[in-house]
Amino acid sequence: MKDDQVKELLGRTVAERFVQSGMKLGLGTGSTAVWAIRRIGELLQEGVIDSIVGVATSSQSEVEAHAAGIALRTMNDPEMVAGLDLTIDGADEVDAHGNLTKGGGGALLIEKVVAYASKRVIIIVGQDKLVNHLGLRFPIPVEVVPLARMPVVRTIEELGCEVKLRTAVRKMGAVITDNGNIILDVSLPAPTDIAEFERVLNNIPGVVENGVFSRLAAEIWYGTSEGQVLQFAPRR
Ligand code: 5RP
């Protein structure tokens, strides 16, 4: 199976297995999570499930949810005070302890808000995203207030990391997030205490959020090129 087929299989499978009528859902972002949104839309249309409301984690998932006929709310909606029942999202890397890196699609801030406000989080990834250490192969995205770009770059470089401003495709200059910020992609020089690194990044003035999810007890499901969907057992 090709990567794209694995993504589709993962998204559709977890939507069918875990989404139930009446649920309040967090709708993830990316080329894997989008298949869950689409399948939820089909299940609604087929009458297999009903009374679903969702919170989009990005402009991408908002557009997809509209197309799928999923009613949307925000996290500030009184209906959402008790939190979400389930969030389905992708990730860029997963380490042996179940720590995640997210934000390859630039949506890390709202993805984090939504995930930590969910009773259950299901993360779906291709097997190639299971790694020993985060941030060595795929950089850690850091969302930064535009005015603070240079001080934040300097501070992170002083930590020994390589920092690249994420630039846009078919638009000159920086990627601007759904929240009006920029993204710095940070590569680690060596394996590090990732929970501590998450805290250190968020303590830098001008950093809004970073893409390390180290406190999330997510269920991780991965897809193989043989077409299996398997649960990953992290060493917590
Ligand atoms: C977006 C994300 C995505 O979930 C992550 O980048 C994985 O995306 P894909 O499923 O397209 O590989 O965090 O901000």
mmCIF file of N, CA and C and ligand atoms in Angstrom, residues 7 28-34 57-58 60 89-93 101-109 111 123-126 129 138 141 166 183 211 213, ligand 1:
data_model
loop_
_atom_site.group_PDB
_atom_site.id
_atom_site.type_symbol
_atom_site.label_atom_id
_atom_site.label_comp_id
_atom_site.label_asym_id
_atom_site.label_seq_id
_atom_site.Cartn_x
_atom_site.Cartn_y
_atom_site.Cartn_z
ATOM 1 N N LYS A 7 -2.934 6.388 4.780
ATOM 2 C CA LYS A 7 -3.580 7.516 5.468
ATOM 3 C C LYS A 7 -5.104 7.406 5.373
ATOM 4 N N GLY A 28 -9.210 16.851 13.619
ATOM 5 C CA GLY A 28 -7.788 17.110 13.401
ATOM 6 C C GLY A 28 -7.480 17.685 12.030
ATOM 7 N N THR A 29 -6.199 17.973 11.855
ATOM 8 C CA THR A 29 -5.701 18.615 10.632
ATOM 9 C C THR A 29 -4.667 17.720 9.959
ATOM 10 N N GLY A 30 -4.626 17.800 8.625
ATOM 11 C CA GLY A 30 -3.576 17.079 7.901
ATOM 12 C C GLY A 30 -4.154 16.089 6.917
ATOM 13 N N SER A 31 -3.246 15.458 6.182
ATOM 14 C CA SER A 31 -3.667 14.569 5.093
ATOM 15 C C SER A 31 -4.131 13.200 5.592
ATOM 16 N N THR A 32 -3.958 12.902 6.894
ATOM 17 C CA THR A 32 -4.475 11.658 7.462
ATOM 18 C C THR A 32 -5.815 11.933 8.161
ATOM 19 N N ALA A 33 -5.822 12.940 9.039
ATOM 20 C CA ALA A 33 -7.039 13.259 9.798
ATOM 21 C C ALA A 33 -8.197 13.620 8.873
ATOM 22 N N VAL A 34 -7.885 14.163 7.708
ATOM 23 C CA VAL A 34 -8.945 14.580 6.796
ATOM 24 C C VAL A 34 -9.829 13.398 6.385
ATOM 25 N N THR A 57 -9.814 22.141 14.057
ATOM 26 C CA THR A 57 -8.506 22.555 14.590
ATOM 27 C C THR A 57 -7.760 23.484 13.623
ATOM 28 N N SER A 58 -8.353 23.758 12.464
ATOM 29 C CA SER A 58 -7.667 24.605 11.476
ATOM 30 C C SER A 58 -8.661 25.045 10.411
ATOM 31 N N GLN A 60 -8.269 24.263 7.426
ATOM 32 C CA GLN A 60 -8.443 23.060 6.582
ATOM 33 C C GLN A 60 -9.583 22.195 7.111
ATOM 34 N N ASP A 89 -6.716 12.904 15.323
ATOM 35 C CA ASP A 89 -5.755 13.801 14.671
ATOM 36 C C ASP A 89 -4.538 12.994 14.210
ATOM 37 N N GLY A 90 -3.749 13.591 13.357
ATOM 38 C CA GLY A 90 -2.492 12.983 12.914
ATOM 39 C C GLY A 90 -1.336 13.477 13.773
ATOM 40 N N ALA A 91 -0.124 13.110 13.404
ATOM 41 C CA ALA A 91 1.081 13.617 14.071
ATOM 42 C C ALA A 91 2.236 13.495 13.079
ATOM 43 N N ASP A 92 3.309 14.209 13.395
ATOM 44 C CA ASP A 92 4.499 14.155 12.528
ATOM 45 C C ASP A 92 5.497 13.120 13.015
ATOM 46 N N GLU A 93 5.602 12.992 14.335
ATOM 47 C CA GLU A 93 6.462 11.951 14.910
ATOM 48 C C GLU A 93 5.853 11.489 16.228
ATOM 49 N N THR A 101 5.156 14.928 18.129
ATOM 50 C CA THR A 101 5.379 16.229 17.502
ATOM 51 C C THR A 101 4.238 16.454 16.527
ATOM 52 N N LYS A 102 3.630 17.646 16.614
ATOM 53 C CA LYS A 102 2.593 18.030 15.663
ATOM 54 C C LYS A 102 2.893 19.435 15.135
ATOM 55 N N GLY A 103 2.186 19.795 14.071
ATOM 56 C CA GLY A 103 2.350 21.148 13.546
ATOM 57 C C GLY A 103 2.960 21.190 12.159
ATOM 58 N N GLY A 104 3.142 20.000 11.565
ATOM 59 C CA GLY A 104 3.624 19.971 10.177
ATOM 60 C C GLY A 104 2.683 20.747 9.256
ATOM 61 N N GLY A 105 1.413 20.776 9.625
ATOM 62 C CA GLY A 105 0.424 21.528 8.852
ATOM 63 C C GLY A 105 0.172 22.911 9.431
ATOM 64 N N GLY A 106 0.966 23.292 10.418
ATOM 65 C CA GLY A 106 0.892 24.648 10.954
ATOM 66 C C GLY A 106 -0.262 24.886 11.921
ATOM 67 N N ALA A 107 -0.922 23.815 12.345
ATOM 68 C CA ALA A 107 -2.138 24.004 13.162
ATOM 69 C C ALA A 107 -1.923 23.639 14.627
ATOM 70 N N LEU A 108 -0.656 23.598 15.067
ATOM 71 C CA LEU A 108 -0.340 23.035 16.382
ATOM 72 C C LEU A 108 -1.052 23.711 17.552
ATOM 73 N N LEU A 109 -1.275 25.026 17.463
ATOM 74 C CA LEU A 109 -1.846 25.735 18.619
ATOM 75 C C LEU A 109 -3.266 25.249 18.912
ATOM 76 N N GLU A 111 -4.717 22.646 17.627
ATOM 77 C CA GLU A 111 -4.680 21.189 17.829
ATOM 78 C C GLU A 111 -4.381 20.856 19.293
ATOM 79 N N ILE A 123 -4.603 9.266 17.875
ATOM 80 C CA ILE A 123 -3.614 9.799 16.932
ATOM 81 C C ILE A 123 -3.357 8.724 15.878
ATOM 82 N N ILE A 124 -3.419 9.125 14.623
ATOM 83 C CA ILE A 124 -3.238 8.168 13.526
ATOM 84 C C ILE A 124 -2.024 8.569 12.673
ATOM 85 N N VAL A 125 -1.127 7.609 12.523
ATOM 86 C CA VAL A 125 0.131 7.880 11.793
ATOM 87 C C VAL A 125 0.555 6.662 10.975
ATOM 88 N N GLY A 126 1.295 6.905 9.918
ATOM 89 C CA GLY A 126 1.979 5.824 9.218
ATOM 90 C C GLY A 126 3.116 5.294 10.092
ATOM 91 N N LYS A 129 6.413 7.090 11.014
ATOM 92 C CA LYS A 129 6.469 8.224 11.948
ATOM 93 C C LYS A 129 6.799 7.794 13.373
ATOM 94 N N PHE A 138 12.388 15.172 11.946
ATOM 95 C CA PHE A 138 11.345 16.150 11.626
ATOM 96 C C PHE A 138 11.439 17.288 12.643
ATOM 97 N N PRO A 141 7.877 22.312 15.325
ATOM 98 C CA PRO A 141 7.337 23.624 14.969
ATOM 99 C C PRO A 141 7.049 24.463 16.209
ATOM 100 N N ARG A 166 9.502 29.050 8.701
ATOM 101 C CA ARG A 166 8.724 28.326 7.681
ATOM 102 C C ARG A 166 8.200 29.319 6.651
ATOM 103 N N ILE A 183 5.780 30.549 12.031
ATOM 104 C CA ILE A 183 6.248 29.265 12.560
ATOM 105 C C ILE A 183 7.757 29.159 12.362
ATOM 106 N N GLY A 211 5.080 22.482 19.147
ATOM 107 C CA GLY A 211 4.443 21.270 18.634
ATOM 108 C C GLY A 211 4.755 19.993 19.386
ATOM 109 N N PHE A 213 3.893 17.447 22.194
ATOM 110 C CA PHE A 213 2.766 17.059 23.053
ATOM 111 C C PHE A 213 3.304 15.980 23.987
HETATM 112 C C1 5RP B 1 -0.948 19.656 11.423
HETATM 113 C C2 5RP B 1 -0.526 18.409 12.097
HETATM 114 C C3 5RP B 1 -0.758 17.148 11.369
HETATM 115 O O1 5RP B 1 -1.566 16.322 12.137
HETATM 116 C C4 5RP B 1 0.556 16.503 11.119
HETATM 117 O O2 5RP B 1 1.369 17.412 10.423
HETATM 118 C C5 5RP B 1 0.416 15.215 10.312
HETATM 119 O O3 5RP B 1 -0.041 15.534 9.051
HETATM 120 P P1 5RP B 1 -0.214 14.444 7.899
HETATM 121 O O4 5RP B 1 -1.275 13.512 8.366
HETATM 122 O O5 5RP B 1 -0.584 15.260 6.697
HETATM 123 O O6 5RP B 1 1.127 13.765 7.743
HETATM 124 O O7 5RP B 1 -0.017 18.395 13.187
HETATM 125 O O8 5RP B 1 -0.568 20.784 12.143
#
